[in-house]
Amino acid sequence: MVAHPTPPGSATRIAAPPTPWSQTLAEPKIHATAYVHPSASIIGDVQVGANVLIAPGTSVRADEGAPFRIGEGSNIQDGVVIHGLERGRVLGDDQQEYSVWIGQNTSITHKALVHGPCYIGNDCFIGFRSTVFNARVGHGCIIMMHVLIQDVEIPAGKYVPSGAVITNQQQVDRLTDVRAEDLNFASHVISINDALRAGYHCAADASCINPIRNAITPDDPTHTHGRSDATEGGRSMSYGLSSEVVTQVRNLLSQGYRIGTEHADARRFRTGSWQTCAPIQSTYEAEVLKGLGACLQEHAGEYVRLLGIDTQAKRRVLEMIIQQPNGNPPAPSNMGSRVAAAPSQSVSAGATTGASADVASQVRRFLSQGCRIGLEYANDRRFRTGSWQSTALQATHEAGILSELNAFLQEHANEYVRLLGVDPQAKRRVGEVLIQRPGQAAAIATDSRSSAASRSDSAPSFRSYSPSGNGHGGGELASQVRQLLAQGYQVGVEYANERRFRTGSWQNGSIQASHESGILAELDAFLRDHAGEYVRLLGIDANAKRRVSEQIIQRPNGQSSGNGAAASTAGKGFGQSSYSASKPSGRSPGNGTANRAAATALAADIVSQVRKLLSQGYRIGTEHATPRRFRTSSWESCAPIPSTSERDVLQALEACLQEHQGEYVRLLGIDTNAKRRVLELVIQKP
């Protein structure tokens, strides 16, 4: 006869002993869905959240320091000791004081020691025999084996290698960021231990265990070795969601993103006016899927879309439609809705022109961020096991990449193909986009005009804004809005008639929305309302109460603004801006600069940017790079510009552009007092 584990109720759980510092005799509080092995010991004021696994031989003692909290979905593995000092306290996420706080979906692995005062955030991994004492470990940190963490605070998303001794902040400052594979490993450990917890709960109940045994078959494309996400105590956990949506949720959670949902009826869908469903607070996969299922049921006659949210950067990384009216899921080729540089989103290069445009748009977006483009492919068997094969693209420009991509999709028409965005500096992936499924190969439009014409009807059209005169200015405007939001800035708008424009007397408009789709819808309406006037887009740093960018996006009667992108002064990192002045064109500057800059061949926006920097007391510099150096961000300085005279600065800029006509050139704004750059702006491309 098979011996079954003792039910959780018989594990060692006793009240804290009476002491001079505590007479409350507090007892552990353990959620009904948690599992505590009979050989584990839990003493005193310990709060154990939902779906926690506490493995054999662990000792969780809140008899000196207290209270302790172990967040939902976490696992405390064999031989772990958790204890705390009498007086030590940390501030938990609920703003209450604790001796030990362990967040959600965190793994404390075999024989680790966690000694309070100690805070360990969500989605962390603490390796075998590692010790954390009098420390604060931020969300998403990976601490490997035999590590000592003491008397320090580790920011979110840091990686600590095996054997490291971290006892001062200088050592913390040298830590690297976690990589995607580290996060996937930590997520895998969580899923394995959750499977164990579910199995322990129903091990003695045949009616419970049989569905688990039969729940996953080898032919199930969503099956991944060792995972039990498809079942929870024998119940199906898909909640009516497709395998693509479940996989997408899993990918987002494994990368530390939060999940949200929005819905819209047919009228609101046409205007891009989405409404938020009930917030999904949990980061535990089963509860997230349950929340998604509830939203789909509640809004069965409407469009519903899935959101991936980067809470640290305060931006969306994914917007994906998962239901159309009458509760129907969208066809696989339309799974990718409007996406903001999303990791692992599902965008199909299927039989529709719109899908092709999405792929071209995604390539363009990766390139604008300075990323390299890669490809991976897998047959059905490799797809089920996640064993992708890589291939390299030789081209570095959009047209060449799309041409190679077309050929590759045709060659691998019966396989899965995904597009990769790779950060060459950090040597990590910033996005994985599924662009083809077996039998769905299709050519990708390489002409930007046809790509723009096929964009989703749900997006604002921006017919008033066409800065480059080629009909796809709306995409550039959307990209600029997305860039501002990704950096935590607010978006504003101003307008002026001819007379006010000449005197610089702009009037403020109003943008009420805070999300990309709403902002774009309001901008579209604003441009139509002020079709006979100048309109400019503002980027606003609400904390510093200052503007970081001003960009003219419309001239009277909807004419081109004369340039394609924003002159942003947000500081470091704008060497990869989508702004490009090309080569000096010899055109006279636009209105408002003709009198002061008639002698220069520089574009009006560049002249305006130089004037603005000089008026703020900054110095001007320039750098250049060949395509090879540009890809590695190895910029070289042009001749220094010692003058603060606008005429001299513009002449020096022209000289640099002429000398390096076949290269990238960027404009620098330099704060000499703070010894930092306030602007890096690409003004010429090869």
XYZ file of C-alpha atoms in Angstrom:
686
model
C 0.000 0.000 0.000
C 1.371 3.408 -0.961
C 2.079 5.675 1.968
C 0.642 9.154 1.475
C 2.026 12.311 3.108
C 0.361 13.405 6.290
C -2.236 16.143 5.667
C -0.962 19.686 6.206
C -2.940 20.039 9.405
C -0.680 17.598 11.222
C 2.560 19.453 10.465
C 4.402 21.060 13.371
C 2.660 24.410 13.804
C 2.783 25.862 17.283
C 2.399 29.241 18.940
C 5.406 31.370 19.786
C 6.651 30.805 23.346
C 6.118 33.560 25.927
C 9.220 35.772 26.203
C 10.095 39.180 27.694
C 9.663 40.738 24.263
C 6.499 38.855 23.243
C 3.576 37.618 25.292
C 1.061 37.343 22.431
C 1.519 33.585 21.848
C 0.885 34.229 18.149
C 0.178 31.197 15.960
C 0.938 30.606 12.275
C -1.744 31.623 9.763
C -1.600 29.317 6.746
C -3.778 29.713 3.659
C -5.973 26.719 2.819
C -4.329 26.269 -0.597
C -0.786 26.190 0.831
C 0.929 22.891 1.585
C 3.190 22.406 4.621
C 4.957 19.053 4.811
C 4.498 17.152 8.094
C 8.233 17.274 8.819
C 8.365 21.074 8.468
C 8.291 23.240 11.598
C 6.442 26.573 11.689
C 6.435 28.511 14.944
C 4.863 31.841 15.915
C 3.501 34.762 13.917
C 4.057 33.418 10.396
C 1.677 34.353 7.553
C 1.780 31.808 4.716
C 0.015 32.949 1.541
C -1.979 31.098 -1.092
C -0.388 28.295 -3.116
C 2.819 28.225 -1.054
C 4.822 25.001 -0.754
C 6.866 24.419 2.418
C 8.984 21.323 1.833
C 10.275 18.653 4.251
C 12.782 19.579 6.933
C 12.284 23.351 6.867
C 12.303 25.479 10.018
C 10.356 28.739 10.018
C 10.747 30.193 13.523
C 9.104 33.498 14.423
C 9.817 32.992 18.117
C 12.357 35.821 18.438
C 11.947 38.179 15.510
C 8.376 38.468 14.206
C 6.205 38.620 12.205
C 7.169 36.668 9.066
C 5.310 36.724 5.751
C 5.678 34.274 2.858
C 3.875 35.545 -0.250
C 1.561 33.603 -2.522
C 3.030 31.159 -4.998
C 6.429 30.991 -3.253
C 8.230 27.809 -2.269
C 10.441 27.120 0.761
C 12.515 24.072 -0.071
C 14.111 21.268 1.966
C 16.271 22.268 4.924
C 15.669 26.013 4.683
C 15.941 27.959 7.965
C 14.060 31.259 8.387
C 14.638 33.148 11.640
C 14.929 36.760 12.783
C 16.508 39.036 15.372
C 14.330 40.358 18.165
C 14.603 44.042 17.193
C 15.229 43.891 13.455
C 12.452 45.160 11.188
C 11.922 45.719 7.456
C 9.067 47.461 5.665
C 6.889 45.073 3.652
C 5.001 45.891 0.469
C 1.898 46.482 2.585
C 3.810 49.232 4.461
C 3.789 47.203 7.689
C 6.892 46.174 9.648
C 8.160 42.586 9.492
C 11.156 40.669 10.703
C 11.183 38.643 7.462
C 9.249 39.459 4.303
C 9.327 37.019 1.356
C 7.382 38.168 -1.701
C 5.283 36.352 -4.274
C 6.517 33.602 -6.620
C 9.918 33.456 -4.925
C 12.035 30.321 -4.475
C 14.119 29.827 -1.320
C 16.026 26.697 -2.309
C 17.647 23.821 -0.451
C 19.393 24.631 2.855
C 19.363 28.397 2.343
C 19.363 30.620 5.452
C 17.155 33.713 5.561
C 17.694 35.670 8.773
C 15.816 38.827 9.635
C 15.771 41.684 9.437
C 15.376 40.681 5.799
C 13.241 41.632 2.797
C 13.152 39.453 -0.337
C 10.951 40.725 -3.161
C 8.696 39.058 -5.714
C 9.962 36.613 -8.356
C 13.352 36.092 -6.678
C 15.548 32.987 -6.584
C 17.797 32.280 -3.572
C 20.232 29.447 -4.414
C 21.379 26.411 -2.459
C 23.106 27.094 0.889
C 23.043 30.853 0.355
C 22.637 33.218 3.329
C 20.689 36.494 3.369
C 20.951 38.509 6.599
C 20.088 42.119 7.455
C 19.523 42.857 3.771
C 16.952 43.939 1.236
C 16.739 42.040 -2.061
C 14.606 43.721 -4.742
C 12.060 42.122 -7.075
C 13.300 39.730 -9.729
C 16.801 39.169 -8.306
C 18.653 35.900 -8.923
C 20.997 34.853 -6.089
C 22.947 31.735 -7.034
C 24.584 29.047 -4.848
C 26.753 29.507 -1.710
C 26.313 33.300 -1.653
C 26.518 35.610 1.371
C 24.310 38.731 1.276
C 24.689 40.902 4.388
C 24.086 44.547 5.375
C 23.238 45.694 1.831
C 20.313 46.641 -0.396
C 20.242 44.976 -3.824
C 18.137 46.762 -6.474
C 15.535 44.911 -8.496
C 16.638 42.686 -11.368
C 20.240 41.990 -10.282
C 22.206 38.752 -10.700
C 24.581 37.496 -7.982
C 26.917 34.689 -9.152
C 27.687 31.573 -7.122
C 30.168 32.002 -4.286
C 29.884 35.787 -4.162
C 30.252 37.650 -0.859
C 28.264 40.900 -0.951
C 28.695 42.968 2.228
C 28.924 46.574 0.966
C 27.144 48.749 -1.579
C 30.232 49.121 -3.766
C 30.025 45.404 -4.458
C 26.301 45.754 -5.180
C 26.981 48.505 -7.726
C 29.138 46.100 -9.755
C 26.424 43.448 -10.079
C 25.030 42.725 -13.543
C 21.378 42.548 -14.562
C 19.564 39.238 -14.807
C 19.152 37.765 -18.275
C 16.045 36.327 -19.887
C 17.300 32.765 -19.446
C 17.799 33.405 -15.706
C 14.202 34.584 -15.392
C 12.958 31.584 -17.351
C 14.883 29.268 -15.027
C 13.413 30.916 -11.923
C 9.915 30.681 -13.430
C 10.480 27.015 -14.208
C 11.433 26.321 -10.572
C 8.198 27.990 -9.451
C 6.122 25.870 -11.838
C 7.816 22.633 -10.704
C 7.170 23.351 -7.028
C 3.596 24.380 -7.746
C 3.102 20.999 -9.416
C 4.445 19.342 -6.274
C 2.109 21.374 -4.073
C -0.934 20.407 -6.159
C 0.178 16.785 -6.163
C 0.683 16.661 -2.389
C -2.779 18.094 -1.831
C -4.572 15.412 -3.807
C -2.155 12.466 -3.468
C -4.595 10.544 -1.240
C -7.642 11.205 -3.424
C -8.028 9.084 -6.581
C -10.801 11.315 -7.920
C -8.327 14.194 -7.760
C -5.170 12.522 -9.021
C -6.591 10.740 -12.086
C -7.442 13.965 -13.971
C -3.900 15.219 -13.309
C -2.441 12.035 -14.773
C -4.590 12.387 -17.875
C -4.540 16.173 -18.216
C -1.486 16.528 -20.472
C -0.743 14.335 -23.436
C 2.484 14.288 -25.477
C 0.611 15.747 -28.460
C -0.528 18.826 -26.533
C 1.403 21.759 -28.090
C 1.180 23.677 -24.826
C 2.908 20.881 -22.885
C 6.279 21.724 -21.413
C 8.205 19.124 -19.455
C 7.649 19.375 -15.746
C 4.893 21.986 -15.799
C 1.473 21.591 -14.200
C -0.022 24.895 -15.210
C -2.825 23.126 -17.034
C -4.253 21.640 -13.859
C -4.910 22.759 -10.318
C -6.023 19.917 -8.086
C -7.420 18.129 -11.101
C -9.341 21.134 -12.444
C -8.708 22.686 -15.809
C -7.001 26.048 -15.450
C -7.312 27.338 -19.030
C -10.627 29.093 -18.266
C -11.618 28.922 -21.929
C -8.415 30.618 -23.108
C -6.556 29.436 -26.185
C -3.141 27.817 -25.852
C -1.607 30.908 -27.523
C -3.008 33.185 -24.832
C -1.900 30.859 -22.033
C 1.599 30.724 -23.526
C 1.664 34.509 -23.891
C 0.641 35.003 -20.252
C 3.321 32.562 -19.143
C 5.979 34.401 -21.185
C 5.020 37.787 -19.747
C 4.955 36.554 -16.151
C 8.309 34.808 -16.556
C 9.849 38.157 -17.578
C 8.469 39.966 -14.545
C 5.634 41.821 -16.267
C 2.133 42.310 -14.838
C -1.037 41.379 -16.719
C -3.997 43.650 -17.444
C -7.104 43.560 -19.625
C -9.239 46.068 -21.515
C -12.576 45.776 -23.322
C -14.460 47.806 -25.915
C -17.752 47.512 -27.741
C -17.798 47.921 -31.525
C -18.197 51.721 -31.340
C -15.445 52.218 -28.799
C -13.209 49.810 -30.717
C -13.463 51.971 -33.838
C -12.376 55.066 -31.879
C -9.729 53.264 -29.804
C -11.556 54.095 -26.548
C -10.831 50.984 -24.509
C -12.083 50.499 -20.952
C -10.219 48.684 -18.193
C -11.462 45.369 -16.791
C -11.044 44.564 -13.113
C -7.329 44.806 -12.160
C -5.370 41.550 -11.911
C -3.180 41.999 -8.847
C -1.681 38.508 -8.734
C 1.441 37.366 -10.546
C 0.534 33.689 -10.039
C -0.332 32.120 -13.383
C -3.478 30.272 -12.311
C -5.026 33.376 -10.754
C -4.071 35.525 -13.751
C -5.754 33.064 -16.123
C -8.800 33.029 -13.870
C -8.963 36.837 -14.021
C -8.651 36.755 -17.814
C -11.419 34.175 -18.080
C -13.688 36.305 -15.881
C -13.127 39.352 -18.107
C -13.919 37.337 -21.254
C -17.154 36.005 -19.751
C -18.254 39.394 -18.461
C -17.685 41.043 -21.856
C -18.660 38.188 -24.176
C -20.168 40.547 -26.755
C -17.163 42.870 -26.940
C -13.537 43.077 -27.965
C -11.109 42.144 -25.178
C -7.368 42.651 -25.274
C -4.531 41.377 -23.108
C -1.981 43.847 -21.756
C 1.587 43.190 -20.662
C 2.730 45.923 -18.270
C 6.268 46.844 -17.209
C 5.563 48.315 -13.763
C 9.092 49.647 -13.305
C 9.219 51.587 -16.574
C 5.483 52.353 -16.265
C 4.749 51.331 -19.837
C 2.932 48.666 -21.790
C 4.991 46.026 -23.520
C 2.091 44.231 -25.205
C -1.445 44.905 -26.426
C -3.016 41.769 -27.920
C -6.665 41.237 -28.877
C -7.809 37.897 -27.435
C -11.569 38.116 -28.082
C -13.852 39.623 -30.703
C -17.605 40.275 -30.353
C -19.842 37.296 -29.505
C -16.999 35.810 -27.488
C -15.125 34.523 -30.541
C -11.339 34.341 -30.247
C -9.475 36.093 -33.078
C -7.928 34.022 -35.812
C -4.316 33.054 -35.122
C -3.049 35.369 -37.848
C -4.597 38.329 -36.054
C -3.444 37.548 -32.546
C -0.959 40.397 -32.582
C -2.785 43.675 -32.120
C -1.004 46.974 -31.568
C 2.264 46.234 -29.833
C 4.779 48.448 -28.034
C 8.105 46.639 -28.539
C 6.664 43.634 -26.791
C 8.713 40.645 -25.728
C 7.469 37.314 -26.992
C 4.266 38.684 -28.463
C 2.324 36.614 -30.937
C 2.253 38.347 -34.321
C 1.565 36.190 -37.301
C 2.867 36.781 -40.759
C -0.136 34.982 -42.068
C -2.292 35.417 -45.084
C -3.356 38.974 -44.335
C -1.626 42.132 -45.472
C -2.079 43.595 -41.996
C 0.061 40.894 -40.468
C 2.807 41.601 -42.983
C 2.670 45.273 -42.072
C 2.959 44.369 -38.391
C 6.145 42.391 -39.031
C 7.687 45.218 -41.063
C 6.669 47.651 -38.335
C 8.250 45.436 -35.679
C 11.520 45.249 -37.654
C 11.490 49.026 -37.996
C 10.853 49.405 -34.264
C 13.737 47.125 -33.301
C 16.107 48.971 -35.644
C 15.042 52.361 -34.265
C 16.064 51.130 -30.799
C 19.539 50.162 -32.030
C 18.809 46.438 -31.879
C 20.098 43.778 -34.226
C 17.594 41.473 -35.936
C 17.733 37.691 -35.635
C 15.543 34.733 -36.558
C 14.732 31.367 -35.014
C 12.732 28.482 -36.449
C 11.315 25.189 -35.188
C 9.272 22.289 -36.530
C 6.271 20.977 -34.576
C 8.371 18.701 -32.373
C 10.965 21.350 -31.564
C 8.221 23.918 -30.974
C 6.602 21.723 -28.333
C 9.908 21.342 -26.488
C 11.045 24.935 -26.985
C 14.144 23.810 -28.955
C 14.440 26.651 -31.459
C 17.213 26.820 -34.057
C 18.908 30.130 -34.806
C 19.958 31.774 -38.035
C 21.741 35.059 -38.731
C 20.646 37.882 -41.027
C 23.385 39.535 -43.060
C 21.581 42.817 -43.801
C 21.613 45.715 -41.345
C 19.118 48.038 -43.061
C 15.343 47.646 -43.128
C 14.929 46.928 -46.836
C 17.608 44.241 -46.851
C 16.308 42.657 -43.673
C 12.749 42.446 -45.009
C 14.032 40.927 -48.242
C 15.970 38.241 -46.354
C 12.993 37.701 -44.077
C 10.691 37.081 -47.057
C 13.059 34.481 -48.452
C 13.449 32.792 -45.068
C 9.684 32.558 -44.496
C 9.189 30.941 -47.890
C 12.019 28.494 -47.245
C 10.522 27.518 -43.862
C 6.858 27.705 -44.835
C 5.961 24.595 -42.841
C 7.683 25.638 -39.633
C 7.312 28.117 -36.804
C 9.424 31.257 -37.223
C 10.027 33.998 -34.692
C 11.704 37.359 -34.998
C 14.296 38.424 -32.429
C 15.382 41.881 -31.324
C 18.876 41.720 -29.813
C 20.610 44.430 -27.775
C 24.253 44.084 -28.952
C 25.632 46.050 -25.998
C 23.879 44.169 -23.204
C 24.099 40.958 -25.253
C 20.509 40.058 -24.495
C 17.194 39.717 -26.263
C 14.714 42.542 -25.934
C 11.901 40.909 -27.901
C 10.737 37.592 -29.348
C 7.883 37.796 -31.872
C 6.211 34.720 -33.366
C 5.636 35.737 -37.002
C 4.756 32.466 -38.714
C 3.076 29.157 -38.008
C 3.230 26.061 -40.253
C 1.459 26.565 -43.566
C 0.945 30.317 -43.046
C 3.911 31.751 -44.938
C 3.316 35.054 -46.724
C 5.376 37.807 -48.285
C 6.112 40.825 -46.131
C 5.523 44.222 -47.667
C 8.887 45.922 -48.134
C 7.397 49.207 -49.288
C 6.714 51.452 -46.325
C 3.758 53.082 -48.016
C 1.929 49.809 -48.551
C 2.766 48.772 -45.005
C 1.279 51.922 -43.623
C -1.819 51.611 -45.708
C -2.600 48.212 -44.256
C -2.454 49.103 -40.582
C -5.296 48.153 -38.273
C -8.495 50.132 -38.505
C -8.454 50.428 -34.747
C -5.539 52.847 -34.901
C -6.088 56.595 -35.456
C -5.380 57.575 -39.037
C -3.525 60.908 -38.529
C -4.280 62.075 -42.010
C -3.366 65.598 -40.928
C 0.190 64.610 -40.035
C 2.571 63.529 -42.764
C 6.003 64.912 -41.906
C 7.942 63.073 -44.538
C 5.375 63.429 -47.252
C 5.229 59.706 -47.837
C 2.033 58.911 -46.064
C 3.335 57.137 -43.013
C 3.936 60.043 -40.658
C 1.278 58.676 -38.310
C 3.596 55.765 -37.546
C 6.408 58.173 -36.679
C 4.117 60.178 -34.430
C 2.903 57.006 -32.712
C 6.534 55.960 -32.262
C 7.399 59.314 -30.671
C 4.424 59.120 -28.294
C 5.420 55.576 -27.368
C 9.011 56.667 -26.762
C 7.943 59.469 -24.426
C 5.590 57.214 -22.463
C 8.250 54.503 -22.167
C 10.517 56.984 -20.389
C 7.818 58.024 -17.940
C 7.073 61.400 -19.535
C 3.660 62.978 -20.068
C 2.406 64.062 -23.478
C 1.082 67.535 -24.168
C 0.131 69.590 -27.205
C 0.184 73.276 -28.238
C -1.182 75.168 -31.231
C -0.696 78.563 -32.883
C -2.043 80.440 -35.878
C 0.342 82.199 -38.302
C 0.551 85.384 -36.203
C 1.117 83.596 -32.913
C 3.643 81.246 -34.539
C 5.745 84.191 -35.725
C 5.815 85.644 -32.191
C 6.227 82.289 -30.445
C 2.912 82.716 -28.575
C 1.696 79.127 -28.476
C -1.581 78.154 -26.833
C -1.963 75.032 -24.731
C -4.163 72.149 -25.837
C -5.373 69.374 -23.616
C -4.514 65.654 -23.655
C -6.483 63.792 -20.984
C -5.505 60.197 -21.811
C -2.485 58.549 -20.217
C -2.219 55.445 -22.450
C -0.899 55.310 -25.994
C -4.131 54.420 -27.786
C -6.103 57.136 -26.015
C -3.401 59.757 -26.603
C -3.230 58.934 -30.310
C -7.020 59.164 -30.623
C -7.037 62.582 -28.908
C -4.122 63.788 -31.058
C -5.938 62.735 -34.222
C -9.015 64.719 -33.171
C -6.871 67.709 -32.143
C -5.060 67.812 -35.497
C -8.387 67.797 -37.312
C -9.783 70.581 -35.103
C -6.716 72.745 -35.799
C -6.107 71.823 -39.425
C -5.349 75.450 -40.360
C -2.790 76.001 -37.602
C 0.605 74.910 -36.357
C 0.515 72.079 -33.809
C 3.431 70.806 -31.769
C 3.836 67.764 -29.539
C 5.333 68.185 -26.062
C 7.175 65.709 -23.857
C 6.880 66.740 -20.203
C 8.878 65.546 -17.194
C 6.238 65.873 -14.476
C 8.724 65.358 -11.633
C 11.199 68.012 -12.779
C 8.319 70.162 -14.065
C 10.050 70.843 -17.369
C 9.693 70.056 -21.055
C 11.993 67.464 -22.525
C 10.911 67.829 -26.155
C 8.973 70.114 -28.497
C 8.157 68.828 -31.965
C 6.069 70.500 -34.666
C 3.789 67.805 -36.061
C 1.519 69.938 -38.252
C 1.704 73.153 -40.244
C -1.270 75.081 -41.644
C -3.592 73.078 -43.916
C -1.985 69.836 -42.783
C 1.371 70.545 -44.497
C 4.505 68.642 -43.581
C 6.412 69.730 -40.509
C 9.520 69.396 -42.643
C 11.107 66.689 -40.580
C 10.259 63.282 -39.444
C 10.767 62.998 -35.731
C 11.253 64.531 -32.359
C 14.039 66.676 -31.088
C 14.069 65.235 -27.609
C 16.203 66.566 -24.784
C 15.632 63.672 -22.467
C 19.342 62.991 -22.124
C 21.345 59.809 -22.322
C 20.196 57.101 -24.646
C 18.873 59.211 -27.495
C 21.634 58.173 -29.861
C 19.125 55.651 -31.143
C 16.399 58.187 -31.768
C 14.205 57.753 -34.814
C 14.983 61.374 -35.677
C 17.061 61.847 -38.799
C 17.936 65.008 -40.636
C 19.569 63.063 -43.458
C 22.203 65.069 -45.248
C 22.074 68.850 -45.407
C 19.588 69.584 -48.118
C 20.230 73.208 -48.884
C 16.601 74.079 -48.205
C 15.907 77.272 -46.340
C 14.633 76.776 -42.816
C 10.944 76.885 -42.065
C 8.959 79.845 -40.814
C 10.269 81.429 -37.665
C 13.935 80.766 -38.477
C 14.364 82.280 -41.914
C 15.723 85.619 -40.715
C 18.167 84.197 -38.207
C 19.447 81.165 -40.061
C 19.116 81.951 -43.753
C 22.810 81.285 -44.343
C 22.728 77.675 -43.150
C 21.810 74.558 -45.086
C 20.743 72.779 -41.915
C 17.133 71.733 -41.431
C 14.955 74.097 -39.426
C 14.458 71.626 -36.589
C 18.214 71.252 -36.099
C 18.692 75.014 -36.055
C 15.855 75.332 -33.548
C 17.408 72.620 -31.376
C 20.821 74.312 -31.399
C 19.237 77.651 -30.538
C 17.331 76.105 -27.648
C 20.430 74.422 -26.201
C 22.490 77.606 -26.422
C 19.714 79.650 -24.798
C 19.788 77.247 -21.830
C 23.519 77.697 -21.360
C 24.579 74.321 -22.770
C 27.574 73.725 -25.050
C 27.290 71.976 -28.425
C 29.264 68.950 -29.558
C 29.165 66.438 -32.409
C 30.086 62.798 -32.906
C 30.249 60.542 -35.966
C 30.285 56.796 -36.592
C 30.552 54.457 -39.547
C 27.786 51.837 -39.864
C 30.033 49.269 -38.172
C 30.859 51.611 -35.279
C 27.198 52.679 -35.073
C 26.146 49.081 -34.493
C 28.565 48.846 -31.558
C 27.885 52.433 -30.340
C 31.579 53.332 -30.828
C 31.143 56.997 -31.666
C 34.083 59.299 -32.463
C 34.168 63.025 -31.730
C 34.209 65.627 -34.461
C 36.297 68.751 -34.019
C 35.384 70.542 -30.738
C 33.064 73.557 -30.970
C 34.440 76.075 -28.438
C 32.133 78.916 -29.489
C 28.704 79.693 -28.030
C 27.768 81.881 -30.999
C 24.902 80.402 -32.966
C 26.480 81.261 -36.333
C 29.799 79.630 -35.404
C 28.086 76.551 -34.018
C 25.963 76.058 -37.150
C 29.027 76.455 -39.387
C 30.875 73.830 -37.341
C 27.888 71.485 -37.588
C 27.792 71.878 -41.374
C 31.505 71.189 -41.583
C 31.106 67.972 -39.576
C 28.195 66.805 -41.737
C 30.108 67.481 -44.973
C 33.266 65.795 -43.722
C 31.364 62.653 -42.699
C 28.690 62.437 -45.395
C 28.743 58.644 -45.529
C 28.384 58.203 -41.779
C 26.033 58.707 -38.867
C 26.372 62.087 -37.152
C 24.760 63.079 -33.871
C 24.337 66.392 -32.107
C 25.291 66.661 -28.434
C 24.003 69.068 -25.808
C 26.489 69.312 -22.925
C 25.939 70.678 -19.416
C 29.476 71.782 -18.547
C 28.646 72.439 -14.885
C 27.171 69.009 -14.206
C 29.620 67.414 -16.673
C 26.890 65.429 -18.383
C 25.097 65.226 -21.694
C 21.547 66.519 -21.881
C 20.965 65.511 -25.508
C 22.165 62.906 -28.006
C 20.340 63.358 -31.316
C 21.119 61.616 -34.622
C 20.990 64.306 -37.321
C 22.444 62.391 -40.271
C 22.368 58.809 -41.481
C 24.454 57.304 -44.320
